[in-house]
Amino acid sequence: MIVLVNPNLVVQRNDPFTTGIVYMPIGLAYTAAVLREKGLPLKVIDAFAENPYQTERKASFLILGLKSEEVIARLPQNTVAVWIYGINLTSHIATLNLVSTIKLAYPKIPVIVLENTQAVTAYSLSDVADAFFAAGADACLTGESELRAVELAQLCLSGEWGRVSEIHLDGLCLPNKKNVATGYVGDLDLLPYPAWDLFPIENYWNLCFSHGPLSARRYLPLLTSRGCPYTCRFCVAPQTNHQRWRPRSAQNIVLEMERAAKTYGVYEFHIEDLNPTVSEARIRELCHLIIQRQLKVAWKIAAGTKIETIKNLDTLDLMAAAGCRYISISPESGSSRVLRLMGKFFDFEHAVRAVRRMNKLGISSQACFVLGFPGEENGDREQTLKMVREMTREGVDEIALFIITPVPGSAIFSEFSGYGSLSELNFTPSWRKDYQKLNRFRVRLYLLFLIWKLRWHPKKLFQQPFRFLRKCFHTKMEMVPYRAMVFKRLDNRAARR
Ligand code: SF4
């Protein structure tokens, strides 16, 4: 049997606001579905969600979920391989810990780490494979796992793992041989839907917080497309997707929504694509289909999209009519000089028009910015401040301010040093020499945002405490204090033990 493991959630104790974001492991759920479709024996262990409130302090981190010995106790006797999902960078210490403890308990069972190619919070495993090998991993599988899962599983199940270095498996990194991942899942519609029935999804729902703002009792993430055509230098996606964007058809997405409603009673969907609106025609078709089939669903573009790809603002009207309730966009910086350094463009005028329209339509909007990109100066940050002010006046519902961190696989990865664990590569990189200065600016800008919002959109601000109390979140800014409160309580409880 192949055992698929989702690692524990890791929270940086000094920052429960931007760390500890809960992502349902959609890539692993796809891999499980592919193996099951081929009739291959598998079991899923979700080391976080099987006991999400169990907490352990580890230096500056909180580790949530099963203890390593509990994971080991859940491995069936007929386990032939353990595949651990490299879900995101901040969970790295938990992933590494699982690798080493499983290997110690079962030295003969191959332990393989799978890359997550569809999240900007993930990391390129080929850049960090040696750290996993040092911990005892036998291999890292890079690229889309679904493409290689069956061949890899058959190799493990046949008892022929010892021959692995003699064969070529695209994307498989071994200590002495690295095969580059070259292929992609060509037709995403041919993939089975994620096997959520193998995961403790009730436990995710019971948390009452998620990555996207959660306003229903139940939700599921969706990947409606894969890849991204852009080349932002701070992002891992250009390395893991080689600028290829591939869509699922509107029909296929709607069928998944209908199935989720029927099977799990889910009517809220969080779109976790890297860039779901690259094809405006496809989004329009999706909206038409949802409306035609009278699906009473809410969907949120939780992981962001490039707003310039929605060229026709009437598309936003259609999206609202089809249940779109939230769109995250990424101006990143108010300075065109810094945007050039980032390899990113942003059409401010277009974004402002889009935010105004979203405001009218009742679609909540988020604008994300990154601070501290190499080469950024004080004057650049002042331009970011001005842009935030303008966007707040136009009605943007929330902002997110991240301090740039070097993600393995991004173009800027080698430009930074000074961190200890890779898990410290989060949006509060306190190891950076300029962290205090950047963080002071961040806190100031958040405060200014609230003041500006109070001045120009007081009604919106006053609604937030009520939504917070009802745990019916329209924005991440309403939800994140709740999540931070939960983490604080867990941290205190862990300290008392
Ligand atoms: S637009 Fe830029 S930041 Fe967003 S996924 Fe694409 S490359 Fe990454």
Coordinates of C-alpha atoms and ligand atoms in Angstrom, one line a residue:
M1 CA 0.0 0.0 0.0
I2 CA 1.1 3.6 -0.8
V3 CA 0.6 6.0 2.1
L4 CA 0.2 9.6 1.3
V5 CA 0.9 12.1 4.1
N6 CA -0.1 15.7 4.4
P7 CA 2.3 17.4 6.9
N8 CA 1.5 19.3 10.1
L9 CA 0.6 23.0 10.0
V10 CA 3.5 25.2 11.2
V11 CA 2.8 28.6 12.9
Q12 CA 5.6 31.0 13.7
R13 CA 4.9 31.9 17.3
N14 CA 5.8 35.6 16.9
D15 CA 3.5 35.9 13.9
P16 CA 0.1 34.1 14.1
F17 CA -1.2 36.6 11.6
T18 CA 0.6 35.8 8.4
T19 CA 1.8 32.2 9.3
G20 CA -0.3 29.1 9.9
I21 CA -2.5 29.7 6.9
V22 CA -4.6 26.6 6.4
Y23 CA -4.6 25.2 2.9
M24 CA -6.6 22.0 2.2
P25 CA -4.1 19.7 0.4
I26 CA -5.7 19.8 -3.0
G27 CA -2.6 18.5 -4.9
L28 CA -2.4 15.5 -2.7
A29 CA -6.2 14.9 -3.1
Y30 CA -5.7 14.8 -6.9
T31 CA -2.8 12.4 -6.5
A32 CA -4.9 10.1 -4.3
A33 CA -7.7 10.2 -6.9
V34 CA -5.4 9.3 -9.7
L35 CA -4.0 6.3 -7.8
R36 CA -7.5 5.2 -6.8
E37 CA -8.7 5.4 -10.4
K38 CA -6.0 2.9 -11.4
G39 CA -7.1 0.6 -8.6
L40 CA -3.8 1.0 -6.7
P41 CA -3.9 0.5 -2.9
L42 CA -3.5 3.7 -0.9
K43 CA -4.1 5.3 2.4
V44 CA -4.1 9.0 3.4
I45 CA -2.8 10.3 6.7
D46 CA -3.5 14.0 7.2
A47 CA -1.0 14.8 9.9
F48 CA -2.5 18.3 10.5
A49 CA -6.2 17.8 10.1
E50 CA -6.6 14.4 11.9
N51 CA -6.0 16.3 15.1
P52 CA -5.7 20.0 14.3
Y53 CA -5.8 21.4 17.8
Q54 CA -3.0 19.2 19.2
T55 CA -0.1 21.5 19.5
E56 CA 3.6 21.2 20.2
R57 CA 6.1 24.0 20.7
K58 CA 9.3 23.6 18.8
A59 CA 11.7 26.6 19.4
S60 CA 10.0 29.6 17.7
F61 CA 7.3 27.4 16.0
L62 CA 4.0 25.8 16.9
I63 CA 3.4 22.5 15.2
L64 CA -0.2 21.5 14.9
G65 CA -1.6 18.0 14.3
L66 CA -0.4 14.5 14.9
K67 CA 2.8 13.7 16.7
S68 CA 5.3 11.8 14.6
E69 CA 4.8 8.6 16.6
E70 CA 1.1 8.9 15.9
V71 CA 1.7 9.1 12.2
I72 CA 4.0 6.1 12.4
A73 CA 1.4 4.1 14.4
R74 CA -1.1 4.8 11.6
L75 CA 1.1 3.3 8.9
P76 CA -0.5 0.0 7.8
Q77 CA 1.6 -3.2 8.1
N78 CA 1.6 -3.6 4.3
T79 CA 3.0 -0.1 3.6
V80 CA 5.5 -0.2 0.7
A81 CA 6.2 3.5 0.4
V82 CA 5.4 6.8 2.1
W83 CA 4.8 9.9 0.0
I84 CA 4.9 13.1 1.9
Y85 CA 3.4 16.3 0.4
G86 CA 5.7 19.3 0.3
I87 CA 2.6 21.5 0.7
N88 CA 4.3 24.7 1.4
L89 CA 7.5 26.3 2.5
T90 CA 6.4 27.3 6.0
S91 CA 5.6 23.6 6.8
H92 CA 9.1 22.6 5.8
I93 CA 10.3 21.7 9.4
A94 CA 7.2 19.5 9.8
T95 CA 7.8 17.8 6.5
L96 CA 11.5 17.3 7.3
N97 CA 10.6 15.9 10.7
L98 CA 8.2 13.4 9.2
V99 CA 10.8 12.2 6.7
S100 CA 13.4 11.6 9.4
T101 CA 11.1 9.9 12.0
I102 CA 9.4 7.6 9.4
K103 CA 12.8 6.7 8.0
L104 CA 14.2 5.9 11.4
A105 CA 11.2 3.7 12.2
Y106 CA 11.2 2.0 8.8
P107 CA 14.6 2.3 7.2
K108 CA 13.6 -0.1 4.3
I109 CA 10.5 1.7 3.2
P110 CA 11.1 4.4 0.6
V111 CA 10.1 7.9 1.7
I112 CA 9.4 10.2 -1.2
V113 CA 8.6 14.0 -1.0
L114 CA 6.1 15.3 -3.6
E115 CA 6.3 18.8 -5.0
N116 CA 3.3 21.2 -4.8
T117 CA 3.5 23.0 -8.2
Q118 CA 0.3 25.1 -7.8
A119 CA 0.9 27.5 -5.0
V120 CA 3.0 30.6 -4.6
T121 CA 3.5 29.6 -1.0
A122 CA 5.1 26.3 -2.1
Y123 CA 8.7 25.7 -3.0
S124 CA 10.8 24.0 -5.7
L125 CA 12.0 20.7 -4.4
S126 CA 14.9 20.4 -6.8
D127 CA 16.4 23.4 -5.0
V128 CA 16.2 21.8 -1.5
A129 CA 16.3 18.1 -2.3
D130 CA 19.6 17.7 -0.5
A131 CA 18.1 18.8 2.8
F132 CA 15.5 16.1 2.4
F133 CA 18.1 13.5 1.4
A134 CA 20.1 14.4 4.5
A135 CA 17.0 13.8 6.6
G136 CA 16.6 10.3 5.0
A137 CA 14.3 10.8 2.1
D138 CA 14.9 8.4 -0.8
A139 CA 13.6 10.7 -3.5
C140 CA 11.8 14.0 -4.3
L141 CA 9.2 14.0 -7.1
T142 CA 9.1 17.3 -8.9
G143 CA 6.5 18.5 -11.4
E144 CA 2.9 17.5 -11.4
S145 CA 2.6 14.4 -9.3
E146 CA -0.5 13.1 -11.1
L147 CA 1.5 12.7 -14.2
R148 CA 4.0 10.4 -12.6
A149 CA 2.1 8.9 -9.6
V150 CA 1.0 5.7 -11.3
E151 CA 4.4 4.7 -12.6
L152 CA 6.0 5.6 -9.3
A153 CA 3.4 3.7 -7.3
Q154 CA 3.8 0.6 -9.6
L155 CA 7.5 0.7 -9.0
C156 CA 7.1 0.8 -5.2
L157 CA 4.3 -1.8 -5.2
S158 CA 6.4 -4.2 -7.4
G159 CA 9.1 -4.4 -4.8
E160 CA 11.5 -3.1 -7.4
W161 CA 12.5 0.2 -5.7
G162 CA 16.1 -1.0 -5.5
R163 CA 16.2 -0.6 -9.3
V164 CA 15.1 3.0 -9.2
S165 CA 18.4 4.5 -10.2
E166 CA 18.5 2.3 -13.3
I167 CA 15.3 3.6 -14.8
H168 CA 14.3 7.1 -16.0
L169 CA 11.3 8.6 -14.3
D170 CA 10.6 12.2 -15.4
G171 CA 10.9 14.6 -12.4
L172 CA 12.3 12.1 -9.9
C173 CA 15.3 13.5 -8.0
L174 CA 17.5 10.9 -6.3
P175 CA 20.6 11.6 -4.2
N176 CA 22.8 10.7 -7.1
K177 CA 20.6 11.6 -10.1
K178 CA 18.2 14.4 -10.8
N179 CA 15.7 13.9 -13.6
V180 CA 14.2 17.2 -14.6
A181 CA 10.4 17.4 -14.8
T182 CA 9.5 18.1 -18.4
G183 CA 5.9 17.2 -19.0
Y184 CA 2.6 18.6 -17.9
V185 CA -0.9 17.2 -17.4
G186 CA -2.1 18.1 -20.9
D187 CA -5.8 17.8 -20.6
L188 CA -6.8 18.7 -17.0
D189 CA -10.4 17.6 -17.7
L190 CA -9.2 14.0 -17.9
L191 CA -8.1 14.1 -14.2
P192 CA -10.5 12.6 -11.7
Y193 CA -11.8 15.0 -9.1
P194 CA -9.9 15.4 -5.9
A195 CA -10.5 12.4 -3.5
W196 CA -11.8 14.5 -0.6
D197 CA -13.6 11.5 0.8
L198 CA -10.2 10.2 1.9
F199 CA -9.4 13.3 4.0
P200 CA -10.9 14.5 7.3
I201 CA -12.7 17.4 5.7
E202 CA -15.1 17.9 8.6
N203 CA -12.1 18.9 10.7
Y204 CA -11.1 21.5 8.2
W205 CA -14.6 22.9 8.3
N206 CA -14.8 22.9 12.1
L207 CA -11.8 25.2 12.3
C208 CA -14.0 28.1 11.0
F209 CA -11.0 29.6 9.2
S210 CA -9.3 28.8 5.9
H211 CA -7.0 30.5 3.3
G212 CA -9.9 32.4 1.7
P213 CA -12.4 34.3 3.8
L214 CA -14.9 31.7 5.0
S215 CA -18.5 32.6 5.2
A216 CA -20.1 29.2 5.0
R217 CA -20.1 26.2 7.3
R218 CA -18.5 24.1 4.6
Y219 CA -16.2 24.9 1.7
L220 CA -13.8 23.2 -0.7
P221 CA -10.9 24.5 -2.7
L222 CA -10.9 24.4 -6.5
L223 CA -8.1 24.4 -9.1
T224 CA -9.8 25.6 -12.2
S225 CA -6.5 26.0 -14.1
R226 CA -2.8 25.4 -13.6
G227 CA 0.3 27.4 -14.2
C228 CA 0.9 31.1 -14.8
P229 CA 2.2 32.9 -17.9
Y230 CA 4.1 35.6 -15.9
T231 CA 7.6 35.8 -14.6
C232 CA 7.6 37.6 -11.2
R233 CA 11.1 37.3 -9.8
F234 CA 10.0 36.6 -6.2
C235 CA 7.7 33.8 -7.2
V236 CA 8.3 30.1 -7.5
A237 CA 5.6 29.5 -10.2
P238 CA 7.9 30.4 -13.2
Q239 CA 10.2 27.6 -12.1
T240 CA 7.5 25.0 -11.3
N241 CA 5.3 25.8 -14.3
H242 CA 7.6 27.2 -17.0
Q243 CA 5.0 29.9 -17.8
R244 CA 2.5 27.5 -19.1
W245 CA -1.1 28.2 -18.2
R246 CA -3.6 25.4 -18.8
P247 CA -7.4 25.7 -18.2
R248 CA -10.0 23.2 -17.3
S249 CA -13.2 23.6 -19.3
A250 CA -16.1 25.5 -17.7
Q251 CA -18.2 22.3 -18.0
N252 CA -15.7 20.3 -16.0
I253 CA -15.6 22.9 -13.2
V254 CA -19.4 23.1 -13.0
L255 CA -19.7 19.4 -12.8
E256 CA -17.2 19.4 -9.9
M257 CA -19.3 22.1 -8.1
E258 CA -22.5 20.1 -8.6
R259 CA -20.8 16.9 -7.4
A260 CA -19.5 18.7 -4.3
A261 CA -22.9 20.1 -3.5
K262 CA -24.5 16.7 -3.8
T263 CA -21.8 14.7 -2.1
Y264 CA -20.7 17.0 0.7
G265 CA -23.3 19.7 0.9
V266 CA -20.7 22.3 -0.2
Y267 CA -21.8 25.5 -1.8
E268 CA -18.8 27.7 -1.2
F269 CA -15.6 27.3 -3.3
H270 CA -12.2 28.9 -2.8
I271 CA -10.4 29.1 -6.1
E272 CA -6.7 28.5 -5.4
D273 CA -5.4 28.8 -9.0
L274 CA -2.2 30.7 -9.6
N275 CA -4.1 32.8 -12.1
P276 CA -7.7 31.8 -12.9
T277 CA -8.7 34.6 -15.2
V278 CA -6.0 34.3 -17.8
S279 CA -8.7 33.4 -20.3
E280 CA -11.5 35.9 -19.9
A281 CA -13.7 33.9 -22.3
R282 CA -13.4 30.9 -20.1
I283 CA -14.4 32.7 -17.0
R284 CA -17.4 34.2 -18.9
E285 CA -18.4 30.8 -20.0
L286 CA -18.1 29.4 -16.5
C287 CA -20.4 32.2 -15.2
H288 CA -23.0 31.6 -18.0
L289 CA -23.0 27.9 -17.1
I290 CA -23.4 28.5 -13.4
I291 CA -26.3 30.9 -14.1
Q292 CA -27.9 28.6 -16.6
R293 CA -27.8 25.6 -14.3
Q294 CA -29.1 27.8 -11.4
L295 CA -26.3 26.8 -9.1
K296 CA -26.6 28.6 -5.8
V297 CA -22.9 28.7 -5.1
A298 CA -20.5 31.3 -3.8
W299 CA -16.9 31.3 -5.1
K300 CA -13.9 33.4 -4.1
I301 CA -10.7 34.0 -5.9
A302 CA -8.7 33.4 -2.8
A303 CA -5.2 33.1 -4.1
G304 CA -5.4 36.1 -6.4
T305 CA -5.5 36.8 -10.1
K306 CA -3.9 39.3 -12.5
I307 CA -6.6 41.9 -12.7
E308 CA -5.5 43.1 -16.1
T309 CA -6.6 39.8 -17.6
I310 CA -10.2 40.8 -16.8
K311 CA -10.1 43.4 -19.6
N312 CA -13.8 44.0 -19.9
L313 CA -15.3 45.2 -16.6
D314 CA -18.7 43.8 -17.6
T315 CA -17.1 40.4 -16.9
L316 CA -17.2 41.4 -13.2
D317 CA -20.9 41.9 -13.4
L318 CA -21.3 38.4 -14.8
M319 CA -19.0 37.0 -12.2
A320 CA -21.0 38.6 -9.4
A321 CA -24.3 37.3 -10.9
A322 CA -22.7 33.8 -10.9
G323 CA -21.7 33.9 -7.2
C324 CA -18.2 35.5 -7.2
R325 CA -17.9 37.1 -3.8
Y326 CA -14.2 37.9 -3.4
I327 CA -11.2 38.7 -5.6
S328 CA -7.6 39.2 -4.5
I329 CA -5.4 41.2 -6.7
S330 CA -1.6 42.0 -6.4
P331 CA -0.3 45.5 -7.1
E332 CA 2.8 44.4 -5.2
S333 CA 4.4 47.9 -5.1
G334 CA 3.4 51.5 -5.8
S335 CA 6.8 52.1 -7.4
S336 CA 7.2 51.4 -11.1
R337 CA 10.9 51.2 -10.6
V338 CA 10.4 48.3 -8.1
L339 CA 7.9 46.7 -10.3
R340 CA 10.5 46.6 -13.1
L341 CA 13.0 45.0 -10.7
M342 CA 10.3 42.4 -9.8
G343 CA 9.7 41.7 -13.5
K344 CA 6.0 42.5 -12.9
F345 CA 3.6 45.1 -14.4
F346 CA 0.6 46.5 -12.9
D347 CA -2.0 48.7 -14.5
F348 CA -3.1 51.0 -11.6
E349 CA -5.8 52.8 -13.5
H350 CA -7.4 49.6 -14.7
A351 CA -7.2 48.1 -11.1
V352 CA -8.9 51.2 -9.7
R353 CA -11.8 50.9 -12.2
A354 CA -12.1 47.2 -11.3
V355 CA -12.2 47.9 -7.5
R356 CA -14.9 50.6 -8.0
R357 CA -16.9 48.1 -10.0
M358 CA -16.4 45.3 -7.5
N359 CA -17.5 47.7 -4.8
K360 CA -20.8 48.3 -6.5
L361 CA -21.3 44.6 -7.2
G362 CA -20.7 43.5 -3.6
I363 CA -17.5 41.6 -4.5
S364 CA -15.0 42.0 -1.7
S365 CA -11.5 43.0 -2.9
Q366 CA -8.1 42.5 -1.5
A367 CA -4.9 44.3 -2.7
C368 CA -1.6 42.5 -1.8
F369 CA 1.7 44.3 -1.6
V370 CA 5.3 43.1 -0.9
L371 CA 7.8 45.2 1.0
G372 CA 11.6 44.9 1.0
F373 CA 12.2 43.6 -2.5
P374 CA 16.0 43.8 -3.2
G375 CA 16.7 47.4 -4.4
E376 CA 13.6 48.9 -2.8
E377 CA 14.3 52.3 -1.1
N378 CA 12.3 54.4 1.3
G379 CA 11.0 56.6 -1.5
D380 CA 9.6 53.4 -3.2
R381 CA 7.7 52.5 -0.1
E382 CA 6.2 56.0 0.2
Q383 CA 4.8 55.4 -3.3
T384 CA 3.3 52.1 -2.1
L385 CA 1.7 54.1 0.8
K386 CA 0.2 56.5 -1.7
M387 CA -1.2 53.7 -3.8
V388 CA -2.7 52.0 -0.8
R389 CA -4.3 55.4 0.1
E390 CA -5.8 55.7 -3.4
M391 CA -7.1 52.2 -3.5
T392 CA -8.6 52.5 0.0
R393 CA -10.4 55.7 -1.2
E394 CA -11.8 53.8 -4.2
G395 CA -13.1 51.1 -1.9
V396 CA -10.7 48.2 -1.7
D397 CA -11.9 46.1 1.2
E398 CA -8.6 44.9 2.6
I399 CA -4.9 45.0 2.1
A400 CA -2.2 42.4 2.8
L401 CA 1.4 43.5 3.3
F402 CA 4.1 40.9 3.0
I403 CA 7.7 41.3 3.7
I404 CA 9.6 39.6 0.8
T405 CA 11.2 36.3 1.6
P406 CA 13.4 34.2 -0.7
V407 CA 11.4 31.2 -1.9
P408 CA 13.5 28.3 -3.2
G409 CA 13.0 28.2 -6.9
S410 CA 12.3 31.9 -7.3
A411 CA 14.8 34.1 -9.2
I412 CA 15.8 36.0 -6.0
F413 CA 16.4 32.9 -3.9
S414 CA 20.2 33.2 -3.9
E415 CA 20.1 36.9 -3.2
F416 CA 19.3 36.4 0.5
S417 CA 21.1 34.8 3.5
G418 CA 20.9 34.8 7.2
Y419 CA 17.9 32.5 7.9
G420 CA 18.1 29.3 9.9
S421 CA 15.4 26.9 8.8
L422 CA 13.6 27.1 5.5
S423 CA 10.4 27.4 7.6
E424 CA 11.6 30.9 8.6
L425 CA 11.1 31.9 5.0
N426 CA 7.6 33.2 5.6
F427 CA 6.2 36.7 5.3
T428 CA 7.6 37.8 8.7
P429 CA 11.3 37.1 8.0
S430 CA 12.6 38.4 11.3
W431 CA 16.1 37.1 10.4
R432 CA 16.4 39.9 7.8
K433 CA 18.7 42.7 8.9
D434 CA 16.2 45.3 7.8
Y435 CA 13.2 43.5 9.3
Q436 CA 12.5 46.0 12.1
K437 CA 12.4 48.9 9.7
L438 CA 10.2 47.1 7.2
N439 CA 7.9 45.9 9.9
R440 CA 7.5 49.4 11.4
F441 CA 6.5 50.6 7.9
R442 CA 4.1 47.6 7.6
V443 CA 2.4 48.3 11.0
R444 CA 2.1 52.0 10.2
L445 CA 0.6 51.3 6.8
Y446 CA -2.0 48.9 8.3
L447 CA -3.0 51.6 10.8
L448 CA -3.2 54.2 8.1
F449 CA -5.4 51.9 6.1
L450 CA -7.8 51.5 9.0
I451 CA -7.9 55.3 9.5
W452 CA -8.5 55.9 5.7
K453 CA -11.2 53.3 5.7
L454 CA -12.9 54.9 8.7
R455 CA -12.8 58.2 6.8
W456 CA -14.0 57.0 3.4
H457 CA -15.9 53.8 4.1
P458 CA -17.0 53.8 7.7
K459 CA -19.9 51.5 7.1
K460 CA -17.7 48.8 5.9
L461 CA -15.4 49.1 8.9
F462 CA -18.3 48.9 11.4
Q463 CA -19.7 45.8 9.7
Q464 CA -16.5 43.9 10.4
P465 CA -16.8 43.2 14.2
F466 CA -20.2 41.7 13.6
R467 CA -18.9 39.4 10.9
F468 CA -16.1 38.5 13.2
L469 CA -18.5 37.6 16.0
R470 CA -20.7 35.6 13.7
K471 CA -17.6 33.9 12.1
C472 CA -19.0 34.8 8.7
F473 CA -16.0 36.4 7.1
H474 CA -16.1 38.5 3.9
T475 CA -12.4 39.3 4.0
K476 CA -9.3 37.7 5.3
M477 CA -8.7 40.8 7.6
E478 CA -11.9 39.8 9.5
M479 CA -10.9 36.2 9.7
V480 CA -7.2 36.4 10.5
P481 CA -7.7 37.9 14.1
Y482 CA -9.9 34.9 14.9
R483 CA -7.3 32.5 13.6
A484 CA -4.6 34.3 15.6
M485 CA -6.7 34.1 18.7
V486 CA -7.0 30.3 18.3
F487 CA -3.2 30.0 17.8
K488 CA -2.5 32.1 20.8
R489 CA -4.8 29.9 22.9
L490 CA -3.1 26.8 21.6
D491 CA 0.4 28.3 22.2
N492 CA -0.5 29.1 25.9
R493 CA -1.9 25.6 26.3
A494 CA 1.3 24.1 24.9
A495 CA 3.4 26.2 27.3
R496 CA 1.5 24.9 30.3
R497 CA 2.2 21.3 29.5
Ligands
SF4_1 S1 1.4 36.5 -11.5 FE1 3.5 36.5 -10.7 S2 3.2 36.2 -8.5 FE2 1.3 35.6 -9.5 S3 1.6 33.3 -9.8 FE3 2.2 34.4 -11.7 S4 4.5 34.6 -11.5 FE4 3.6 34.2 -9.5

